[in-house]
mmCIF file of C-alpha atoms in Angstrom:
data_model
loop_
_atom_site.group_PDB
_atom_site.id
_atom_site.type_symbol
_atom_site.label_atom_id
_atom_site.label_comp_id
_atom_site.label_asym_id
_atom_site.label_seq_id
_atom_site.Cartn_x
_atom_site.Cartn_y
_atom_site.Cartn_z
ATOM 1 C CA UNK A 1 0.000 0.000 0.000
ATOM 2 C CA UNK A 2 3.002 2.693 0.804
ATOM 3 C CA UNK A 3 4.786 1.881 -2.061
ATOM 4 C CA UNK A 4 1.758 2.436 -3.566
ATOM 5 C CA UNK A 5 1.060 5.683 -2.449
ATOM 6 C CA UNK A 6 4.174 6.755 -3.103
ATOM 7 C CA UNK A 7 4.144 6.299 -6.730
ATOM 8 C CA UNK A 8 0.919 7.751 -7.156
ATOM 9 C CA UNK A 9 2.025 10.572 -4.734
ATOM 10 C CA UNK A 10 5.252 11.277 -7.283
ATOM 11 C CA UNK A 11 2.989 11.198 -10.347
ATOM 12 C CA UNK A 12 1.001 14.727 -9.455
ATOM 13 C CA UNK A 13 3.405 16.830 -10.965
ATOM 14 C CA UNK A 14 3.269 15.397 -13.873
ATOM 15 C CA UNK A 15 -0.693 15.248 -13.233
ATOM 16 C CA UNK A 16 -0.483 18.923 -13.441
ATOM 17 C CA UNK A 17 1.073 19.234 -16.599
ATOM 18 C CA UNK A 18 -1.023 16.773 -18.204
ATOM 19 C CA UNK A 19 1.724 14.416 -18.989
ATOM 20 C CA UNK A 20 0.245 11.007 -17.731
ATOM 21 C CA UNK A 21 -0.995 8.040 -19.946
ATOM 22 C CA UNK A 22 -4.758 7.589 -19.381
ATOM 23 C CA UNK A 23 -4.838 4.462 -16.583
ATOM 24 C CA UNK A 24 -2.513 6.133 -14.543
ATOM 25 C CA UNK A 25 -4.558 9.738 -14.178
ATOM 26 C CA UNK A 26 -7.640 7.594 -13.751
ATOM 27 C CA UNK A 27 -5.744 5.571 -11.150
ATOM 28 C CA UNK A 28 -4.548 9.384 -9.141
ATOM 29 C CA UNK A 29 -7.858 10.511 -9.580
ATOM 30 C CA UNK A 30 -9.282 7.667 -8.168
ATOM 31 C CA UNK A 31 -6.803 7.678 -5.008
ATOM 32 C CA UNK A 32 -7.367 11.397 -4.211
ATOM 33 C CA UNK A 33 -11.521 10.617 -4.433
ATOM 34 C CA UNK A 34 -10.791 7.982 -1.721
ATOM 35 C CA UNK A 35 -10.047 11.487 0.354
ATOM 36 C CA UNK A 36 -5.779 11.074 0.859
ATOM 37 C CA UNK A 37 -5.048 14.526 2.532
ATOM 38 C CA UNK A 38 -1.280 14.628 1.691
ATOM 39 C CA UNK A 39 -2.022 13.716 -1.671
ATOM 40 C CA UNK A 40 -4.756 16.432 -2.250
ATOM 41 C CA UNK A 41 -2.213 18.701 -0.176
ATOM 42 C CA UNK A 42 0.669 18.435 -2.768
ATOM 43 C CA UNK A 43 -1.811 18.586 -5.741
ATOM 44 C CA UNK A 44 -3.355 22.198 -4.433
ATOM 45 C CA UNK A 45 0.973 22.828 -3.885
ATOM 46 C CA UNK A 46 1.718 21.876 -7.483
ATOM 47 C CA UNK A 47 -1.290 23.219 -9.157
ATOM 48 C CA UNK A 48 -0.374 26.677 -7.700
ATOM 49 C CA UNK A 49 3.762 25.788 -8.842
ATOM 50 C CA UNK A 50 2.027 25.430 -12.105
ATOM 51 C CA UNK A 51 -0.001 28.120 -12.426
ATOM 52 C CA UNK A 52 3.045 30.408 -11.879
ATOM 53 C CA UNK A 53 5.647 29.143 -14.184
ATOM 54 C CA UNK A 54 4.361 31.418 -16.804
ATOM 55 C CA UNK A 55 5.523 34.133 -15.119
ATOM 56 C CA UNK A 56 9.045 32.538 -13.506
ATOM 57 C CA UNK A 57 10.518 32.436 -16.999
ATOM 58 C CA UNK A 58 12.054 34.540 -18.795
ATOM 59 C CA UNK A 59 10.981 34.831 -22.328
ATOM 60 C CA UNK A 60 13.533 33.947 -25.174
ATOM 61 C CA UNK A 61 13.408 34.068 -28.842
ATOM 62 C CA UNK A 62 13.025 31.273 -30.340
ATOM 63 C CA UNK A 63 16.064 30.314 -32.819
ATOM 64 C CA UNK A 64 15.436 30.442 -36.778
ATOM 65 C CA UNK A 65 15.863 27.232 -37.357
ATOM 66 C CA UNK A 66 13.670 25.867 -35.058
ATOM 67 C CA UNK A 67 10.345 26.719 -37.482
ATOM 68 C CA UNK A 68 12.304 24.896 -40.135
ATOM 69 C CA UNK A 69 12.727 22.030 -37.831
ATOM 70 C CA UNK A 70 9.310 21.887 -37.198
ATOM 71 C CA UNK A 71 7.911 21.978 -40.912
ATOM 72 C CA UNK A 72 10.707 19.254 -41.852
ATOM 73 C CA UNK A 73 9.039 16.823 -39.211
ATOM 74 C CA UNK A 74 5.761 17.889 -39.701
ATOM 75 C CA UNK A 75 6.024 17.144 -43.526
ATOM 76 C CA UNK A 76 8.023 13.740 -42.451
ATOM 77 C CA UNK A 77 5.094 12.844 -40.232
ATOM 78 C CA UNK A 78 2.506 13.480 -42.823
ATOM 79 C CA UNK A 79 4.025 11.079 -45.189
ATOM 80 C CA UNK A 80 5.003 8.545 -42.498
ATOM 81 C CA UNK A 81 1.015 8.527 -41.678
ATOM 82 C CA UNK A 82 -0.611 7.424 -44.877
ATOM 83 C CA UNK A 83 1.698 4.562 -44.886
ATOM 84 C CA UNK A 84 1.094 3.725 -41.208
ATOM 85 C CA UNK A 85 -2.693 4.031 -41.973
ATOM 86 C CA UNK A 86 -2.527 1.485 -44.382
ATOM 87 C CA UNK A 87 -0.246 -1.239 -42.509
ATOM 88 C CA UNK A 88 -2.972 -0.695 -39.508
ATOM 89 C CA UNK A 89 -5.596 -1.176 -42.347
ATOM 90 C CA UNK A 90 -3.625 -4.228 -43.414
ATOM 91 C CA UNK A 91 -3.741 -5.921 -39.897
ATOM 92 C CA UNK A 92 -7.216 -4.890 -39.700
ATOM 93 C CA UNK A 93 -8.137 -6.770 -42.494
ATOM 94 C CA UNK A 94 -5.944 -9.756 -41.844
ATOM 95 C CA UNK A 95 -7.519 -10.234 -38.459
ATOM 96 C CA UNK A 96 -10.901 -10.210 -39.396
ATOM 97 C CA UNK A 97 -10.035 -12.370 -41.831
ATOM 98 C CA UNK A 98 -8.982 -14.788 -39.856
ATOM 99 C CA UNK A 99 -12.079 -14.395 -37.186
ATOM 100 C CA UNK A 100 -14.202 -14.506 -40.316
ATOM 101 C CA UNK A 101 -12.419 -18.234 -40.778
ATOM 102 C CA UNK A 102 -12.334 -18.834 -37.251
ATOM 103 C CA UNK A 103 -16.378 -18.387 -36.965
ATOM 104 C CA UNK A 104 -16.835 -20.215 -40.309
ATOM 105 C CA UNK A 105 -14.989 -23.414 -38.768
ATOM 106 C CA UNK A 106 -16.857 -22.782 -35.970
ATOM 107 C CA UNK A 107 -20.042 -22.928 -37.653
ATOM 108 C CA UNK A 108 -19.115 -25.743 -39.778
ATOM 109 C CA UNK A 109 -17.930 -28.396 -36.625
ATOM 110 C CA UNK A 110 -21.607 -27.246 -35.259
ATOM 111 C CA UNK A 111 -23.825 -27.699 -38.576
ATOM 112 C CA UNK A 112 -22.000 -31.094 -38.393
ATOM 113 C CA UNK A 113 -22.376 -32.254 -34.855
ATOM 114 C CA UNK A 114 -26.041 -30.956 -35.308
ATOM 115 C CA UNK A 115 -26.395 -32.826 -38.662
ATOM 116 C CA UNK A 116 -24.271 -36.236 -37.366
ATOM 117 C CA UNK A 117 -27.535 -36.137 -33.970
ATOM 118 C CA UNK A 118 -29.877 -35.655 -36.227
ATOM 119 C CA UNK A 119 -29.037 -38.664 -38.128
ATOM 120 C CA UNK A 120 -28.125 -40.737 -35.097
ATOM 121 C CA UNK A 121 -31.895 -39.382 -33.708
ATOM 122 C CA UNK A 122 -33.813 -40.342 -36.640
ATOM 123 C CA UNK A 123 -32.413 -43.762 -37.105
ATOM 124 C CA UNK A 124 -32.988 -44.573 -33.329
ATOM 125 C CA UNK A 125 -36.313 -43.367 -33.697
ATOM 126 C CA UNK A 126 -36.348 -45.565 -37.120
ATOM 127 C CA UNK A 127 -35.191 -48.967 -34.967
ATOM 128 C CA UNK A 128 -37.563 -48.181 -31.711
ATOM 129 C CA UNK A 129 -40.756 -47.580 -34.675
ATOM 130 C CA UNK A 130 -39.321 -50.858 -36.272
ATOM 131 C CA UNK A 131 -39.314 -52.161 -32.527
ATOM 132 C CA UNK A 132 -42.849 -51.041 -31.669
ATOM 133 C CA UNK A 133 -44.199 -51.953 -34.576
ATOM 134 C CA UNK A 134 -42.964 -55.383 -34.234
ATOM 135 C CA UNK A 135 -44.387 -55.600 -30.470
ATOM 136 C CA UNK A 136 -47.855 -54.161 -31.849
ATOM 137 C CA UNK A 137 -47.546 -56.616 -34.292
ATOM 138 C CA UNK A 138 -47.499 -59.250 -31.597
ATOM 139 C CA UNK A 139 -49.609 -58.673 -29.162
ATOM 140 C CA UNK A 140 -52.398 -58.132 -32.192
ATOM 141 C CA UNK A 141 -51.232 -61.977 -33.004
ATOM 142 C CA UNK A 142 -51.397 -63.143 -29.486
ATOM 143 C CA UNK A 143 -55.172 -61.145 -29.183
ATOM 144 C CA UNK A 144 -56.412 -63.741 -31.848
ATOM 145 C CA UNK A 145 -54.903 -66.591 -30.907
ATOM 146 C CA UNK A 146 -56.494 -65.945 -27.087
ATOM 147 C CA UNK A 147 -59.532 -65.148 -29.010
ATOM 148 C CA UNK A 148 -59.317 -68.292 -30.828
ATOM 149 C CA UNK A 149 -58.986 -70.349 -27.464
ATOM 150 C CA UNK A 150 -61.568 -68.823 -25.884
ATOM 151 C CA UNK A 151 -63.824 -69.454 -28.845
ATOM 152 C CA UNK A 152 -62.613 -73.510 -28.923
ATOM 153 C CA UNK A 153 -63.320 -73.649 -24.891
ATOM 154 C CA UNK A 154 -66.275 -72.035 -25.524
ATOM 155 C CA UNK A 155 -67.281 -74.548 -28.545
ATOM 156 C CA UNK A 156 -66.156 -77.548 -26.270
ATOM 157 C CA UNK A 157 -68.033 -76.178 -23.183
ATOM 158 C CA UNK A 158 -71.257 -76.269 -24.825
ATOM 159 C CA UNK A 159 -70.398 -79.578 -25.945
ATOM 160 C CA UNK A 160 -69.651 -81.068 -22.874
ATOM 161 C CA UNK A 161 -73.270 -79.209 -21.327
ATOM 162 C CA UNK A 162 -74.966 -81.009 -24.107
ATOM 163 C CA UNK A 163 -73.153 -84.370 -23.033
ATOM 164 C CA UNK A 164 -74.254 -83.853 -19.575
ATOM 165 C CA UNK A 165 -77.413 -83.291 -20.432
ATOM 166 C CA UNK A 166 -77.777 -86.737 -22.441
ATOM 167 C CA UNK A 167 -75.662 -88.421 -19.486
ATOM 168 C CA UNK A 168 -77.582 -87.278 -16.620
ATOM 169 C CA UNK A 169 -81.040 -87.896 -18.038
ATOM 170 C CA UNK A 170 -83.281 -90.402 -16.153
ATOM 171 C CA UNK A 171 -84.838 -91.345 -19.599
ATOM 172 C CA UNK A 172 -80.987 -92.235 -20.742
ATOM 173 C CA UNK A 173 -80.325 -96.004 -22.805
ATOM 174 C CA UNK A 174 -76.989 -97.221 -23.679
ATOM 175 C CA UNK A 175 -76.497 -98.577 -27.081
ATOM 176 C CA UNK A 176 -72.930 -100.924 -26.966
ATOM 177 C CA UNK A 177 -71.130 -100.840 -30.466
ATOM 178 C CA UNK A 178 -68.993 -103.825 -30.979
ATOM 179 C CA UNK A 179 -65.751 -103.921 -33.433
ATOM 180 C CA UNK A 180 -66.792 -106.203 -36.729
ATOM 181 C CA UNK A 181 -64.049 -108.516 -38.567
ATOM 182 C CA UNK A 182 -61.939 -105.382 -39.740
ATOM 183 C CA UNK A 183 -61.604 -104.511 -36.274
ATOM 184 C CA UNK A 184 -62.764 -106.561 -33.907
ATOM 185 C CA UNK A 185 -60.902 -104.963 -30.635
ATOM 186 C CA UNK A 186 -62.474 -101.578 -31.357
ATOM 187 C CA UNK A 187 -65.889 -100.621 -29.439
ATOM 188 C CA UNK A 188 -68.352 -97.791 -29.184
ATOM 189 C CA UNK A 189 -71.457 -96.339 -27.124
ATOM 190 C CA UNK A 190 -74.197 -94.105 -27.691
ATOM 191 C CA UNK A 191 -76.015 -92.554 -24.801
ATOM 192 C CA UNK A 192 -79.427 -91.976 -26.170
ATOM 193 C CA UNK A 193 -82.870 -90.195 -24.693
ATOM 194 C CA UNK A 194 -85.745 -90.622 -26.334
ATOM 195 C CA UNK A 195 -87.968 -88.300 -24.725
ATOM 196 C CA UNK A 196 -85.551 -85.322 -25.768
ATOM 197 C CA UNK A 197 -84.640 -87.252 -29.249
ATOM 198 C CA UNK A 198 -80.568 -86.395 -28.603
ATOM 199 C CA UNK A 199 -78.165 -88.940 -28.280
ATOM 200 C CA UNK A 200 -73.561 -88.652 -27.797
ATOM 201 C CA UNK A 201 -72.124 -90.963 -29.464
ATOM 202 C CA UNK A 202 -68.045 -92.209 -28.328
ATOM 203 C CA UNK A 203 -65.533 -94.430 -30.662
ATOM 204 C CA UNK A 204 -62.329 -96.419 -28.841
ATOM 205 C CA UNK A 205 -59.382 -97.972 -30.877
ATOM 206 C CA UNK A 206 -60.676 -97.818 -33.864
ATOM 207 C CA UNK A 207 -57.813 -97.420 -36.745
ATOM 208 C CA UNK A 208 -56.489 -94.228 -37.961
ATOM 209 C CA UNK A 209 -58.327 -93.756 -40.879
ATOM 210 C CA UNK A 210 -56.130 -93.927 -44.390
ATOM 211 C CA UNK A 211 -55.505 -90.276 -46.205
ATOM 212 C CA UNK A 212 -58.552 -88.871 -48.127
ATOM 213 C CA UNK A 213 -61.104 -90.859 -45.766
ATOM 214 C CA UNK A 214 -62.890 -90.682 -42.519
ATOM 215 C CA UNK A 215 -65.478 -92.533 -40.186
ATOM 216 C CA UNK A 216 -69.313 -91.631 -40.574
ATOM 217 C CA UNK A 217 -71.667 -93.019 -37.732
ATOM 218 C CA UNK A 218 -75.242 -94.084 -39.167
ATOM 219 C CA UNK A 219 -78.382 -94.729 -37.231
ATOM 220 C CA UNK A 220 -80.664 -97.951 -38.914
ATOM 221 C CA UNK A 221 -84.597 -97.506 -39.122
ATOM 222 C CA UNK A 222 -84.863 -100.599 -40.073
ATOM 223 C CA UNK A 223 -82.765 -101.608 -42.418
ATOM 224 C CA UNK A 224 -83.207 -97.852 -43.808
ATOM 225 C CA UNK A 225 -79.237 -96.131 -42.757
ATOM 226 C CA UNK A 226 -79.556 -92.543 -41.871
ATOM 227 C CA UNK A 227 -76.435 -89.971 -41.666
ATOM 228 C CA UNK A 228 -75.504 -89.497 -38.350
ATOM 229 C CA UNK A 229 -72.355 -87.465 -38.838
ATOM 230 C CA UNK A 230 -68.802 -88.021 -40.024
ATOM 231 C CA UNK A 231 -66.222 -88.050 -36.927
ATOM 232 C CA UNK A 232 -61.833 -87.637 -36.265
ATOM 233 C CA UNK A 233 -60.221 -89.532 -34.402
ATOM 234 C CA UNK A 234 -57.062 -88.368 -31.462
ATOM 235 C CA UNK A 235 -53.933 -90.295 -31.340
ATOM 236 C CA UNK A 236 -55.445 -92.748 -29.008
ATOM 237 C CA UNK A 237 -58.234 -93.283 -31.418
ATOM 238 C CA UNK A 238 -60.731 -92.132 -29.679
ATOM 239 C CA UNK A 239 -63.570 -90.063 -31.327
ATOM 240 C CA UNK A 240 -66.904 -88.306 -30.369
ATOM 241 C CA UNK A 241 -70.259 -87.390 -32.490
ATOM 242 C CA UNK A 242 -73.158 -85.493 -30.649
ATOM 243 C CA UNK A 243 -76.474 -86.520 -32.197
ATOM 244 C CA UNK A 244 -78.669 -82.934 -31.566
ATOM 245 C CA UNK A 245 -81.864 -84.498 -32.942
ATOM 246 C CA UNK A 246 -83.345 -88.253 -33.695
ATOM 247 C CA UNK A 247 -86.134 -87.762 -35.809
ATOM 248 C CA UNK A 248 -88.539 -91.038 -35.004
ATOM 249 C CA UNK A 249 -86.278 -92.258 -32.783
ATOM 250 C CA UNK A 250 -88.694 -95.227 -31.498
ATOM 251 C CA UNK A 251 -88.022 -96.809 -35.009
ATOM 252 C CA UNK A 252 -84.510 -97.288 -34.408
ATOM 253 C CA UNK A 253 -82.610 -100.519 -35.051
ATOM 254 C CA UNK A 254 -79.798 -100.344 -34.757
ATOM 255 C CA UNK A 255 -76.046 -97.840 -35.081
ATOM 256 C CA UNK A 256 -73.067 -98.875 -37.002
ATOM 257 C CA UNK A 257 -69.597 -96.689 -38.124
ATOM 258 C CA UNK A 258 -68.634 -97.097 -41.397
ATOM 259 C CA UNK A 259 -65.392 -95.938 -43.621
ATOM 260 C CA UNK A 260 -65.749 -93.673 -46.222
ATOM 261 C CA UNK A 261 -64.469 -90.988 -48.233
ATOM 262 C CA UNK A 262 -63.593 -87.679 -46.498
ATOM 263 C CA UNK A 263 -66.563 -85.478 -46.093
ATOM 264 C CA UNK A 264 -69.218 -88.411 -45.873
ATOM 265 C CA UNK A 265 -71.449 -90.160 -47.985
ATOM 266 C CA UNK A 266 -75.696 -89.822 -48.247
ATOM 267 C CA UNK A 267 -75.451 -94.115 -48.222
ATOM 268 C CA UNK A 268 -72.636 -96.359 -46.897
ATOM 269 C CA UNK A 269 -70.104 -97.565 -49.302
ATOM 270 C CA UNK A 270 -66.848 -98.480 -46.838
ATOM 271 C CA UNK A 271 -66.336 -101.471 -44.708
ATOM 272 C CA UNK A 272 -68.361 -101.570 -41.360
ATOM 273 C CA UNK A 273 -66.321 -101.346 -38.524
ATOM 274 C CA UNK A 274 -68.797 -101.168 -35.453
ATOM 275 C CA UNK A 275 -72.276 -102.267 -34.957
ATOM 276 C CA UNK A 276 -74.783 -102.014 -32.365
ATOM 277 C CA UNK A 277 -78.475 -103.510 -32.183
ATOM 278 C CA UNK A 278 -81.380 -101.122 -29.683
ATOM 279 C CA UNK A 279 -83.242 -103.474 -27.746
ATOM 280 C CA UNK A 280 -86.561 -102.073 -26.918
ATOM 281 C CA UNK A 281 -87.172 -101.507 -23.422
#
C-alpha cells in the first residue's frame, strides 16, 4: 500500500502538466476521491507551482531554425502517416479475416455435430418404430390366438353341457357298439334319450383312418341307414359325435360306423367297422 502511495504521490506533478498516460490519471484521480489529505495537499501545492511558471521564466526568442525544424518533421510525419494508416488497415483486415475463418470453422464443426444427432436421432427413432411396430404386431397376433382359445373352450363347453345333459337324463339307454371282422378290438357307445330325441355318441381304438377318408356313424330304421355325422379320431383313437336331434327315434334298429371318403357319404359304401343292435325296453 506505501509503495503504492508513493508512486501515485510522485505522479502529481506530472498530473499537473497533463503528462500522464490515461490508466494512470484515472488511477490518481481515483486515489485522491478515496479522500488522501497529503495527496490532495501536494496537488493544491503543485497546481499553484504550475499556475506560476508562466511568469518565472524569462521569455527567449526562439532560434530560426527551429520553425524549419518543425515543418521538416511535420512534412516527415505526414508522409510517415498514410503509410502507417494502411499497414494498420492491413492488420485490420488480416484479423478479421482470420475471425471470419475462425467463426466459419466454428459454424461448420456445429452444422456437423447438429447434422451427425440428427441422423443418429432419426435412425434410433427408425429402430424403436421398427421395434414397436414389431411388439404391436405381436400382441395383435397373441389377441387372436387368445380369441381363438376362448372361442374352442367355448365350442367344447357347450359340448360337454350337451353331453351332460344326455348323461344325466333319467330317460338315458346305452347302445354298446362292438368292433366287426376289420376290427374286432375296437368298441363304441351311444347314450341316447328318447324323450328329448338327442343322443352322444363315443368311438375307442378304432384305426387311424387312411388319407382322403374318414369314419361316418349311421343310425338304422330298419334296415333304412340314416347320416348321423362323419367323426376324427385323437392319437389314441378315440372319437366323439353329438347326435342334436333323432327324428322317429322309437323306429330305431340299430347304429353302425362305417369308412368312407372324407366329407361323408348320403349311403354307406366303406367297410363296417362297429355295430350295435337297440333293444326295446
Amino acid at each position: 500500500m506505501t509503495e503504492n502511495h508513493d508512486k501515485l504521490k510522485d505522479s502529481i506533478a506530472a498530473y499537473c502538466l497533463g503528462a500522464l498516460e490515461q490508466d494512470e490519471q484515472q488511477a490518481l484521480e481515483s486515489h485522491l476521491d478515496q479522500g488522501c489529505h497529503e495527496c490532495q495537499e501536494i496537488l493544491t501545492e503543485m497546481r499553484l507551482v504550475v499556475q506560476s511558471m508562466p511568469f518565472s521564466v524569462p521569455g527567449e526568442k526562439p532560434p530560426a531554425e527551429l520553425k524549419q525544424r518543425i515543418l521538416t518533421a511535420v512534412s516527415t510525419e505526414e508522409y510517415a502517416a498514410p503509410a502507417v494508416v494502411s499497414e494498420l488497415k492491413e492488420g485490420v483486415a488480416r484479423a478479421s479475416k482470420k475471425l471470419v475463418e475462425e467463426a466459419k470453422q466454428r459454424w461448420m464443426r456445429a452444422t456437423w455435430a447438429l447434422s451427425f444427432a440428427m441422423v443418429l436421432s432419426i435412425i434410433g427413432f427408425g429402430v424403436y418404430t421398427q421395434s414397436l411396430k414389431k411388439r404391436v404386431a405381436l400382441l395383435e397376433n397373441q389377441v387372436v390366438i387368445g380369441a381363438q382359445l376362448v372361442e374352442g373352450l367355448q365350442s367344447e363347453l357347450d359340448r360337454q353341457r350337451r353331453i351332460l345333459n344326455v348323461v344325466n337324463s333319467p330317460n338315458i339307454r346305452i347302445v354298446n357298439l362292438d368292433g366287426l371282422d376289420v376290427s374286432p378290438s375296437s368298441q363304441g357307445v351311444v347314450y341316447w334319450d328318447p324323450l328329448q330325441s338327442k343322443a352322444m355318441f363315443y368311438a375307442f381304438d378304432l384305426p387311424q383312418p387312411p388319407s382322403g377318408k374318414e369314419y361316418q356313424l349311421w343310425m338304422l330304421r330298419g334296415t333304412q341307414p340314416v347320416d348321423a355325422g362323419v367323426f376324427s379320431l385323437d392319437e389314441q383313437g378315440k372319437g366323439s359325435s353329438a347326435i342334436a336331434t333323432l327324428s322317429d327315434s322309437a323306429a330305431l334298429t340299430a347304429f353302425a360306423v362305417t369308412l368312407e371318403p372324407k366329407g361323408g357319404s348320403p349311403q354307406p359304401t366303406g367297410d363296417m367297422y362297429l355295430l350295435g343292435v337297440v333293444t326295446k325296453g
